PDB file of C-alpha atoms in Angstrom:
ATOM      1  CA  MET A1364       0.000   0.000   0.000  1.00 43.00           C
ATOM      2  CA  LYS A1365       1.361   3.405  -0.988  1.00 49.00           C
ATOM      3  CA  GLN A1366       2.074   5.676   1.942  1.00 53.00           C
ATOM      4  CA  THR A1367       0.026   8.881   1.794  1.00 54.00           C
ATOM      5  CA  LYS A1368       1.473  12.356   1.883  1.00 60.00           C
ATOM      6  CA  ALA A1369       2.393  13.599   5.348  1.00 62.00           C
ATOM      7  CA  VAL A1370       0.027  15.876   7.278  1.00 72.00           C
ATOM      8  CA  SER A1371       1.680  17.763  10.123  1.00 85.00           C
ATOM      9  CA  VAL A1372       1.092  20.732  12.410  1.00 89.00           C
ATOM     10  CA  TYR A1373       4.645  21.923  11.855  1.00 93.00           C
ATOM     11  CA  PRO A1374       5.467  22.738   8.204  1.00 92.00           C
ATOM     12  CA  LEU A1375       8.818  22.085   6.598  1.00 93.00           C
ATOM     13  CA  PRO A1376      10.999  24.915   5.299  1.00 92.00           C
ATOM     14  CA  PRO A1377      10.979  25.596   1.549  1.00 90.00           C
ATOM     15  CA  GLY A1378      14.631  24.591   1.288  1.00 89.00           C
ATOM     16  CA  PRO A1379      17.559  23.412   3.453  1.00 88.00           C
ATOM     17  CA  GLU A1380      17.501  25.428   6.656  1.00 90.00           C
ATOM     18  CA  LEU A1381      19.174  25.434  10.058  1.00 91.00           C
ATOM     19  CA  MET A1382      16.240  25.228  12.488  1.00 93.00           C
ATOM     20  CA  ASP A1383      15.570  25.076  16.215  1.00 94.00           C
ATOM     21  CA  ILE A1384      13.834  21.709  16.642  1.00 95.00           C
ATOM     22  CA  THR A1385      11.572  21.799  19.706  1.00 96.00           C
ATOM     23  CA  PRO A1386      10.342  18.668  21.508  1.00 96.00           C
ATOM     24  CA  ASP A1387       6.784  19.332  20.272  1.00 96.00           C
ATOM     25  CA  MET A1388       8.013  19.744  16.710  1.00 96.00           C
ATOM     26  CA  ALA A1389      10.065  16.531  16.898  1.00 96.00           C
ATOM     27  CA  ALA A1390       7.138  14.607  18.370  1.00 96.00           C
ATOM     28  CA  ASP A1391       4.808  15.882  15.649  1.00 95.00           C
ATOM     29  CA  TRP A1392       7.203  14.931  12.861  1.00 95.00           C
ATOM     30  CA  LEU A1393       7.753  11.476  14.359  1.00 94.00           C
ATOM     31  CA  GLU A1394       3.997  10.941  14.633  1.00 92.00           C
ATOM     32  CA  ASN A1395       2.923  12.367  11.299  1.00 92.00           C
ATOM     33  CA  ARG A1396       5.935  12.338   8.984  1.00 91.00           C
ATOM     34  CA  SER A1397       7.677   8.993   9.569  1.00 87.00           C
ATOM     35  CA  PHE A1398       8.461   7.013   6.450  1.00 83.00           C
ATOM     36  CA  ALA A1399       7.282   3.399   6.826  1.00 77.00           C
ATOM     37  CA  GLY A1400      10.581   2.117   5.419  1.00 68.00           C
ATOM     38  CA  ASN A1401      12.717   3.608   8.220  1.00 68.00           C
ATOM     39  CA  ARG A1402      14.885   1.205  10.177  1.00 65.00           C
ATOM     40  CA  LYS A1403      13.735   0.223  13.662  1.00 72.00           C
ATOM     41  CA  THR A1404      14.661   2.781  16.316  1.00 78.00           C
ATOM     42  CA  SER A1405      17.280   1.704  18.838  1.00 81.00           C
ATOM     43  CA  LYS A1406      16.140   2.865  22.258  1.00 83.00           C
ATOM     44  CA  ALA A1407      19.687   2.792  23.630  1.00 82.00           C
ATOM     45  CA  LYS A1408      21.055   4.882  20.766  1.00 81.00           C
ATOM     46  CA  ALA A1409      18.269   7.448  21.150  1.00 88.00           C
ATOM     47  CA  GLU A1410      18.954   7.617  24.896  1.00 89.00           C
ATOM     48  CA  GLN A1411      22.666   8.168  24.269  1.00 84.00           C
ATOM     49  CA  LEU A1412      21.895  11.061  21.938  1.00 89.00           C
ATOM     50  CA  ALA A1413      19.372  12.453  24.426  1.00 91.00           C
ATOM     51  CA  ALA A1414      21.959  12.369  27.225  1.00 88.00           C
ATOM     52  CA  ALA A1415      24.391  14.285  25.016  1.00 86.00           C
ATOM     53  CA  MET A1416      21.702  16.854  24.208  1.00 90.00           C
ATOM     54  CA  LYS A1417      20.840  17.358  27.875  1.00 89.00           C
ATOM     55  CA  ALA A1418      24.518  17.810  28.725  1.00 84.00           C
ATOM     56  CA  GLY A1419      25.063  20.260  25.873  1.00 83.00           C
ATOM     57  CA  ARG A1420      27.463  17.865  24.122  1.00 78.00           C
ATOM     58  CA  PHE A1421      25.371  17.449  20.978  1.00 80.00           C
ATOM     59  CA  LEU A1422      27.106  19.616  18.419  1.00 72.00           C
ATOM     60  CA  GLU A1423      25.639  21.178  15.298  1.00 66.00           C
ATOM     61  CA  THR A1424      27.027  19.434  12.187  1.00 66.00           C
ATOM     62  CA  HIS A1425      26.087  18.958   8.546  1.00 61.00           C
ATOM     63  CA  GLN A1426      24.034  15.931   9.626  1.00 69.00           C
ATOM     64  CA  GLY A1427      20.369  16.737  10.058  1.00 81.00           C
ATOM     65  CA  ILE A1428      16.806  15.612   9.368  1.00 90.00           C
ATOM     66  CA  ALA A1429      15.861  14.710   5.791  1.00 89.00           C
ATOM     67  CA  PHE A1430      12.348  14.553   4.327  1.00 89.00           C
ATOM     68  CA  ASP A1431      11.282  13.201   0.931  1.00 88.00           C
ATOM     69  CA  THR A1432       9.137  14.936  -1.685  1.00 88.00           C
ATOM     70  CA  GLU A1433       6.002  13.739   0.130  1.00 88.00           C
ATOM     71  CA  GLY A1434       7.148  15.350   3.373  1.00 91.00           C
ATOM     72  CA  LEU A1435       8.014  12.032   5.016  1.00 91.00           C
ATOM     73  CA  GLN A1436      11.109  11.812   7.233  1.00 90.00           C
ATOM     74  CA  ILE A1437      13.712   9.452   5.731  1.00 86.00           C
ATOM     75  CA  ASP A1438      16.791  10.256   7.851  1.00 86.00           C
ATOM     76  CA  GLY A1439      17.294  11.509  11.408  1.00 88.00           C
ATOM     77  CA  ARG A1440      14.733   9.449  13.304  1.00 90.00           C
ATOM     78  CA  HIS A1441      17.066   8.800  16.240  1.00 90.00           C
ATOM     79  CA  ARG A1442      17.903  12.506  16.511  1.00 92.00           C
ATOM     80  CA  LEU A1443      14.214  13.468  16.575  1.00 95.00           C
ATOM     81  CA  THR A1444      13.486  10.772  19.156  1.00 95.00           C
ATOM     82  CA  ALA A1445      16.362  12.056  21.291  1.00 94.00           C
ATOM     83  CA  VAL A1446      14.967  15.610  21.199  1.00 96.00           C
ATOM     84  CA  VAL A1447      11.681  14.281  22.589  1.00 96.00           C
ATOM     85  CA  LEU A1448      13.421  12.190  25.272  1.00 96.00           C
ATOM     86  CA  ALA A1449      15.717  15.026  26.321  1.00 95.00           C
ATOM     87  CA  ASN A1450      12.876  17.578  26.217  1.00 96.00           C
ATOM     88  CA  VAL A1451      15.253  20.246  24.951  1.00 96.00           C
ATOM     89  CA  THR A1452      15.361  22.358  21.811  1.00 95.00           C
ATOM     90  CA  VAL A1453      18.223  21.421  19.478  1.00 93.00           C
ATOM     91  CA  ARG A1454      19.505  23.309  16.438  1.00 92.00           C
ATOM     92  CA  MET A1455      19.830  21.056  13.384  1.00 91.00           C
ATOM     93  CA  TRP A1456      19.714  21.208   9.614  1.00 90.00           C
ATOM     94  CA  VAL A1457      16.418  20.278   7.951  1.00 92.00           C
ATOM     95  CA  PHE A1458      16.501  19.070   4.332  1.00 89.00           C
ATOM     96  CA  PRO A1459      13.086  18.915   2.605  1.00 89.00           C
ATOM     97  CA  ASP A1460      12.172  17.559  -0.840  1.00 87.00           C
ATOM     98  CA  GLN A1461      14.834  14.857  -0.978  1.00 82.00           C
ATOM     99  CA  THR A1462      14.107  12.149  -3.548  1.00 75.00           C
ATOM    100  CA  ARG A1463      13.051   8.772  -2.148  1.00 67.00           C
ATOM    101  CA  ASP A1464      16.058   7.268  -3.945  1.00 58.00           C
ATOM    102  CA  THR A1465      18.211   9.118  -1.393  1.00 50.00           C
ATOM    103  CA  PHE A1466      16.919   6.778   1.301  1.00 49.00           C
ATOM    104  CA  ASP A1467      18.501   3.777  -0.416  1.00 46.00           C
ATOM    105  CA  VAL A1468      22.013   5.234  -0.275  1.00 47.00           C
ATOM    106  CA  ILE A1469      21.997   6.961   3.125  1.00 52.00           C
ATOM    107  CA  ASP A1470      24.976   5.681   5.160  1.00 49.00           C
ATOM    108  CA  THR A1471      26.125   3.462   2.260  1.00 44.00           C
ATOM    109  CA  GLY A1472      28.407   3.859  -0.730  1.00 41.00           C
ATOM    110  CA  TYR A1473      32.096   4.669  -0.429  1.00 41.00           C
ATOM    111  CA  ALA A1474      33.147   3.855   3.117  1.00 45.00           C
ATOM    112  CA  ARG A1475      34.930   6.774   4.724  1.00 50.00           C
ATOM    113  CA  ALA A1476      37.100   5.446   7.518  1.00 61.00           C
ATOM    114  CA  ALA A1477      36.312   7.027  10.879  1.00 63.00           C
ATOM    115  CA  SER A1478      40.042   7.103  11.588  1.00 62.00           C
ATOM    116  CA  GLN A1479      40.354   9.733   8.837  1.00 62.00           C
ATOM    117  CA  PHE A1480      38.114  12.144  10.720  1.00 63.00           C
ATOM    118  CA  LEU A1481      38.423  11.384  14.430  1.00 74.00           C
ATOM    119  CA  PRO A1482      40.239  14.070  16.427  1.00 77.00           C
ATOM    120  CA  SER A1483      42.119  11.436  18.397  1.00 82.00           C
ATOM    121  CA  VAL A1484      45.640  10.609  19.533  1.00 82.00           C
ATOM    122  CA  ALA A1485      45.006   7.093  18.162  1.00 88.00           C
ATOM    123  CA  PRO A1486      42.218   7.370  15.549  1.00 89.00           C
ATOM    124  CA  ALA A1487      42.006   3.732  14.398  1.00 89.00           C
ATOM    125  CA  LEU A1488      42.129   2.427  17.963  1.00 92.00           C
ATOM    126  CA  ALA A1489      39.518   4.945  19.157  1.00 93.00           C
ATOM    127  CA  ALA A1490      37.179   4.184  16.240  1.00 92.00           C
ATOM    128  CA  GLY A1491      37.288   0.490  17.073  1.00 94.00           C
ATOM    129  CA  ALA A1492      36.662   1.132  20.769  1.00 96.00           C
ATOM    130  CA  VAL A1493      33.652   3.320  19.973  1.00 95.00           C
ATOM    131  CA  ARG A1494      32.118   0.494  17.917  1.00 94.00           C
ATOM    132  CA  TYR A1495      32.480  -1.841  20.904  1.00 95.00           C
ATOM    133  CA  ILE A1496      30.954   0.685  23.307  1.00 95.00           C
ATOM    134  CA  SER A1497      28.049   1.386  20.967  1.00 93.00           C
ATOM    135  CA  ALA A1498      27.153  -2.297  20.625  1.00 91.00           C
ATOM    136  CA  ALA A1499      27.954  -3.453  24.157  1.00 90.00           C
ATOM    137  CA  THR A1500      25.740  -0.812  25.793  1.00 89.00           C
ATOM    138  CA  ASP A1501      22.817  -1.359  23.396  1.00 87.00           C
ATOM    139  CA  PRO A1502      20.526  -4.158  24.702  1.00 80.00           C
ATOM    140  CA  GLU A1503      18.811  -4.305  21.322  1.00 81.00           C
ATOM    141  CA  HIS A1504      22.037  -5.114  19.472  1.00 82.00           C
ATOM    142  CA  SER A1505      23.195  -8.701  19.148  1.00 79.00           C
ATOM    143  CA  GLY A1506      26.884  -9.051  19.924  1.00 82.00           C
ATOM    144  CA  ILE A1507      29.369  -6.562  21.261  1.00 89.00           C
ATOM    145  CA  TYR A1508      30.728  -4.963  18.078  1.00 92.00           C
ATOM    146  CA  ARG A1509      28.784  -2.738  15.687  1.00 91.00           C
ATOM    147  CA  HIS A1510      30.012  -3.469  12.167  1.00 85.00           C
ATOM    148  CA  LYS A1511      27.678  -1.123  10.305  1.00 80.00           C
ATOM    149  CA  MET A1512      28.060   2.172  12.116  1.00 83.00           C
ATOM    150  CA  PRO A1513      27.717   5.381  10.064  1.00 78.00           C
ATOM    151  CA  LEU A1514      30.650   7.758  10.222  1.00 78.00           C
ATOM    152  CA  HIS A1515      28.638  10.532  11.868  1.00 77.00           C
ATOM    153  CA  ASP A1516      27.540   8.101  14.614  1.00 83.00           C
ATOM    154  CA  VAL A1517      31.164   7.120  15.306  1.00 87.00           C
ATOM    155  CA  LEU A1518      32.156  10.776  15.574  1.00 86.00           C
ATOM    156  CA  ALA A1519      29.173  11.637  17.778  1.00 86.00           C
ATOM    157  CA  LEU A1520      29.737   8.734  20.192  1.00 90.00           C
ATOM    158  CA  HIS A1521      33.444   9.532  20.361  1.00 92.00           C
ATOM    159  CA  ARG A1522      32.523  13.029  21.581  1.00 90.00           C
ATOM    160  CA  GLN A1523      30.177  11.513  24.170  1.00 91.00           C
ATOM    161  CA  TRP A1524      32.885   9.209  25.535  1.00 94.00           C
ATOM    162  CA  PRO A1525      35.962  11.347  26.361  1.00 94.00           C
ATOM    163  CA  GLU A1526      37.190   8.413  28.450  1.00 96.00           C
ATOM    164  CA  VAL A1527      38.264   6.782  25.178  1.00 96.00           C
ATOM    165  CA  GLU A1528      40.813   9.537  24.627  1.00 95.00           C
ATOM    166  CA  THR A1529      41.882   9.449  28.274  1.00 95.00           C
ATOM    167  CA  TRP A1530      43.064   5.850  27.960  1.00 96.00           C
ATOM    168  CA  ALA A1531      43.895   5.515  24.247  1.00 94.00           C
ATOM    169  CA  LEU A1532      47.674   5.781  24.545  1.00 92.00           C
ATOM    170  CA  ALA A1533      47.789   3.811  27.796  1.00 92.00           C
ATOM    171  CA  THR A1534      46.394   0.697  26.092  1.00 91.00           C
ATOM    172  CA  PHE A1535      49.187   0.520  23.526  1.00 82.00           C
ATOM    173  CA  GLY A1536      51.572  -2.339  24.093  1.00 76.00           C
ATOM    174  CA  ALA A1537      49.134  -4.984  25.275  1.00 76.00           C
ATOM    175  CA  ARG A1538      48.871  -6.471  21.782  1.00 75.00           C
ATOM    176  CA  SER A1539      52.596  -6.595  21.055  1.00 72.00           C
ATOM    177  CA  VAL A1540      53.472  -8.070  24.427  1.00 76.00           C
ATOM    178  CA  ALA A1541      50.485 -10.242  25.349  1.00 80.00           C
ATOM    179  CA  ALA A1542      48.479 -10.435  22.069  1.00 86.00           C
ATOM    180  CA  ILE A1543      45.492  -8.721  23.693  1.00 91.00           C
ATOM    181  CA  PRO A1544      43.445  -6.780  21.082  1.00 91.00           C
ATOM    182  CA  PRO A1545      43.645  -3.063  21.949  1.00 93.00           C
ATOM    183  CA  SER A1546      40.213  -1.865  20.743  1.00 95.00           C
ATOM    184  CA  PRO A1547      38.054  -3.986  23.086  1.00 96.00           C
ATOM    185  CA  LEU A1548      40.576  -3.362  25.865  1.00 96.00           C
ATOM    186  CA  LEU A1549      40.262   0.410  25.362  1.00 97.00           C
ATOM    187  CA  ALA A1550      36.465   0.191  25.240  1.00 97.00           C
ATOM    188  CA  ILE A1551      36.399  -1.757  28.500  1.00 97.00           C
ATOM    189  CA  VAL A1552      38.722   0.527  30.468  1.00 97.00           C
ATOM    190  CA  ALA A1553      36.857   3.590  29.124  1.00 97.00           C
ATOM    191  CA  MET A1554      33.555   2.147  30.347  1.00 96.00           C
ATOM    192  CA  GLY A1555      35.226   1.143  33.596  1.00 96.00           C
ATOM    193  CA  ASP A1556      36.408   4.713  34.076  1.00 96.00           C
ATOM    194  CA  ARG A1557      32.872   6.008  33.606  1.00 94.00           C
ATOM    195  CA  GLY A1558      31.592   3.264  35.891  1.00 93.00           C
ATOM    196  CA  GLY A1559      33.687   4.556  38.768  1.00 94.00           C
ATOM    197  CA  ALA A1560      36.895   2.527  38.723  1.00 95.00           C
ATOM    198  CA  ARG A1561      39.786   4.552  40.150  1.00 96.00           C
ATOM    199  CA  PRO A1562      42.226   5.849  37.515  1.00 96.00           C
ATOM    200  CA  ASP A1563      45.222   4.455  39.400  1.00 97.00           C
ATOM    201  CA  VAL A1564      43.608   1.001  39.489  1.00 97.00           C
ATOM    202  CA  ILE A1565      42.918   1.161  35.749  1.00 97.00           C
ATOM    203  CA  GLN A1566      46.540   2.153  35.109  1.00 96.00           C
ATOM    204  CA  GLU A1567      47.768  -0.717  37.293  1.00 96.00           C
ATOM    205  CA  PHE A1568      45.544  -3.103  35.332  1.00 96.00           C
ATOM    206  CA  LEU A1569      47.039  -1.962  32.030  1.00 95.00           C
ATOM    207  CA  ASP A1570      50.608  -1.902  33.318  1.00 93.00           C
ATOM    208  CA  GLY A1571      50.326  -5.468  34.567  1.00 93.00           C
ATOM    209  CA  LEU A1572      48.981  -6.689  31.241  1.00 92.00           C
ATOM    210  CA  LYS A1573      51.981  -5.216  29.457  1.00 89.00           C
ATOM    211  CA  SER A1574      54.795  -6.113  31.835  1.00 88.00           C
ATOM    212  CA  GLY A1575      53.707  -9.439  33.291  1.00 85.00           C
ATOM    213  CA  ALA A1576      55.826  -8.601  36.328  1.00 85.00           C
ATOM    214  CA  ILE A1577      53.309 -10.165  38.705  1.00 88.00           C
ATOM    215  CA  GLY A1578      54.177 -12.579  41.496  1.00 84.00           C
ATOM    216  CA  ASP A1579      50.616 -13.617  42.381  1.00 90.00           C
ATOM    217  CA  ALA A1580      49.470 -16.603  40.292  1.00 93.00           C
ATOM    218  CA  HIS A1581      45.834 -15.657  40.950  1.00 95.00           C
ATOM    219  CA  ASP A1582      46.208 -12.071  39.807  1.00 96.00           C
ATOM    220  CA  PRO A1583      43.524 -11.647  37.082  1.00 96.00           C
ATOM    221  CA  ARG A1584      45.974  -9.659  34.963  1.00 96.00           C
ATOM    222  CA  LEU A1585      48.413 -12.549  34.873  1.00 95.00           C
ATOM    223  CA  ILE A1586      45.664 -15.096  34.177  1.00 95.00           C
ATOM    224  CA  LEU A1587      44.328 -12.989  31.290  1.00 95.00           C
ATOM    225  CA  ARG A1588      47.785 -12.271  29.934  1.00 93.00           C
ATOM    226  CA  ASN A1589      48.787 -15.930  29.941  1.00 92.00           C
ATOM    227  CA  ARG A1590      45.500 -16.940  28.345  1.00 93.00           C
ATOM    228  CA  PHE A1591      46.034 -14.641  25.367  1.00 92.00           C
ATOM    229  CA  ILE A1592      49.716 -15.547  24.994  1.00 90.00           C
ATOM    230  CA  LYS A1593      48.766 -19.221  24.904  1.00 89.00           C
ATOM    231  CA  ASP A1594      45.502 -19.073  22.899  1.00 88.00           C
ATOM    232  CA  HIS A1595      45.784 -15.912  20.815  1.00 79.00           C
ATOM    233  CA  LYS A1596      45.569 -17.866  17.542  1.00 81.00           C
ATOM    234  CA  ASN A1597      42.328 -19.530  18.639  1.00 83.00           C
ATOM    235  CA  LEU A1598      40.911 -16.233  19.922  1.00 84.00           C
ATOM    236  CA  ALA A1599      41.802 -14.227  16.825  1.00 78.00           C
ATOM    237  CA  GLY A1600      39.169 -13.250  14.265  1.00 75.00           C
ATOM    238  CA  SER A1601      35.733 -11.670  14.263  1.00 72.00           C
ATOM    239  CA  ARG A1602      34.019 -14.941  15.227  1.00 78.00           C
ATOM    240  CA  ASN A1603      35.625 -14.734  18.662  1.00 88.00           C
ATOM    241  CA  ARG A1604      34.912 -11.070  19.462  1.00 91.00           C
ATOM    242  CA  ASN A1605      32.374 -12.002  22.149  1.00 91.00           C
ATOM    243  CA  HIS A1606      34.841 -14.414  23.752  1.00 93.00           C
ATOM    244  CA  VAL A1607      37.695 -11.892  23.751  1.00 94.00           C
ATOM    245  CA  PHE A1608      35.499  -9.097  25.117  1.00 95.00           C
ATOM    246  CA  ALA A1609      34.040 -11.275  27.888  1.00 94.00           C
ATOM    247  CA  LEU A1610      37.452 -12.518  29.046  1.00 96.00           C
ATOM    248  CA  ILE A1611      38.865  -8.984  29.271  1.00 96.00           C
ATOM    249  CA  VAL A1612      35.794  -7.676  31.121  1.00 97.00           C
ATOM    250  CA  LYS A1613      35.902 -10.528  33.613  1.00 96.00           C
ATOM    251  CA  ALA A1614      39.589  -9.935  34.324  1.00 97.00           C
ATOM    252  CA  PHE A1615      39.001  -6.180  34.633  1.00 97.00           C
ATOM    253  CA  ASN A1616      36.082  -6.641  37.041  1.00 97.00           C
ATOM    254  CA  HIS A1617      38.013  -9.119  39.175  1.00 97.00           C
ATOM    255  CA  TYR A1618      40.943  -6.709  39.413  1.00 97.00           C
ATOM    256  CA  VAL A1619      38.806  -3.655  40.218  1.00 96.00           C
ATOM    257  CA  ALA A1620      36.993  -5.660  42.912  1.00 96.00           C
ATOM    258  CA  ASP A1621      40.356  -6.906  44.274  1.00 96.00           C
ATOM    259  CA  GLU A1622      39.397 -10.539  43.659  1.00 96.00           C
ATOM    260  CA  ARG A1623      41.839 -13.371  42.996  1.00 95.00           C
ATOM    261  CA  PRO A1624      40.167 -16.044  40.857  1.00 95.00           C
ATOM    262  CA  LYS A1625      41.719 -19.402  40.041  1.00 94.00           C
ATOM    263  CA  ARG A1626      40.769 -19.053  36.394  1.00 94.00           C
ATOM    264  CA  ILE A1627      38.875 -16.826  33.981  1.00 95.00           C
ATOM    265  CA  ILE A1628      36.622 -18.596  31.507  1.00 92.00           C
ATOM    266  CA  TRP A1629      33.760 -17.847  29.148  1.00 91.00           C
ATOM    267  CA  SER A1630      31.824 -20.125  26.790  1.00 88.00           C
ATOM    268  CA  ASP A1631      29.527 -19.461  23.853  1.00 83.00           C
ATOM    269  CA  GLY A1632      26.027 -18.852  25.130  1.00 81.00           C
ATOM    270  CA  ASP A1633      27.186 -17.425  28.473  1.00 85.00           C
ATOM    271  CA  HIS A1634      26.088 -13.945  29.512  1.00 85.00           C
ATOM    272  CA  ILE A1635      28.453 -11.261  28.206  1.00 87.00           C
ATOM    273  CA  PRO A1636      29.331  -8.993  31.147  1.00 91.00           C
ATOM    274  CA  LEU A1637      29.899  -5.246  31.257  1.00 93.00           C
ATOM    275  CA  PRO A1638      32.514  -3.409  33.339  1.00 95.00           C
ATOM    276  CA  LEU A1639      31.504  -2.835  36.955  1.00 92.00           C
ATOM    277  CA  GLY A1640      29.446   0.312  37.388  1.00 90.00           C
ATOM    278  CA  ILE A1641      28.117   0.379  33.820  1.00 88.00           C
ATOM    279  CA  THR A1642      24.628  -0.670  32.778  1.00 79.00           C
ATOM    280  CA  TRP A1643      22.803  -0.807  29.442  1.00 70.00           C
ATOM    281  CA  GLY A1644      22.872   2.520  27.659  1.00 69.00           C
ATOM    282  CA  GLY A1645      26.357   3.327  28.961  1.00 70.00           C
ATOM    283  CA  LYS A1646      24.940   4.860  32.123  1.00 69.00           C
ATOM    284  CA  ARG A1647      26.873   4.850  35.361  1.00 66.00           C
ATOM    285  CA  LEU A1648      25.421   3.188  38.441  1.00 60.00           C
ATOM    286  CA  SER A1649      26.130   4.597  41.865  1.00 52.00           C
ATOM    287  CA  PRO A1650      27.707   2.922  43.685  1.00 47.00           C
ATOM    288  CA  PRO A1651      29.579   0.839  41.072  1.00 46.00           C
ATOM    289  CA  GLY A1652      28.339  -2.731  40.843  1.00 45.00           C
ATOM    290  CA  SER A1653      26.332  -3.253  37.676  1.00 45.00           C
ATOM    291  CA  GLU A1654      23.816  -6.085  37.570  1.00 47.00           C
ATOM    292  CA  ALA A1655      24.875  -6.421  33.936  1.00 47.00           C
ATOM    293  CA  ALA A1656      28.354  -7.308  35.145  1.00 43.00           C
TER     294      ALA A1656
END
């Protein structure tokens, strides 16, 4: 059935225009102008954007809200949803009269690497960590790594997680010495930082992974380090991302909680934990001690 032309209280501008999008305006457009072919909204992603808007971290960029020639919204659904959730007015570009064909190529085509645009001390590492954080904190996403993540989403989430930059350089060395992949490691310590782990404890965790100068056989750093040195070939590859992520999180949580396990294991089908103090949506719990972990 052909979707009818949109009817809305709030009209669209005659051409591309930078507009103040109010919560009422966003709600009206979502109710009356949504294109039936839009992808399903991710609640966690909308909440992340809303948190950034509330905190004043949502920056005006060339990305905006696009509507087709029938007045139906074909891009920007998560941003509109976030405006409603945050209940704040946000300045964004509005692009009316876009051809429906545009919808088929939004976020596709020539892949621009996020590392080319990220203002980071370690762009490739940070881009990978952001993809882990985005997926791991989204309960509606299967797995812990977001393969298809538009460039503007990578840049936006990187701005929302300054902890990634805090620990980017500190994670270097774990791969060369202990074969521990740096991107999930960076994502985990960044989330741990937000969750309330002390910076000196995080630094000790990373230092131990690199040096191996640990006398305690039950130190989770040593157990994790030895596991990757021994099994790195079996753990390598995208099929084992969940396994790698879960092992690092478990070791991190044990170390932050000052626990000395005999072993650290994870099997396919087991619950994938999050760093202590972090829950779904990337929110911090107070005091640290996430049920998700």
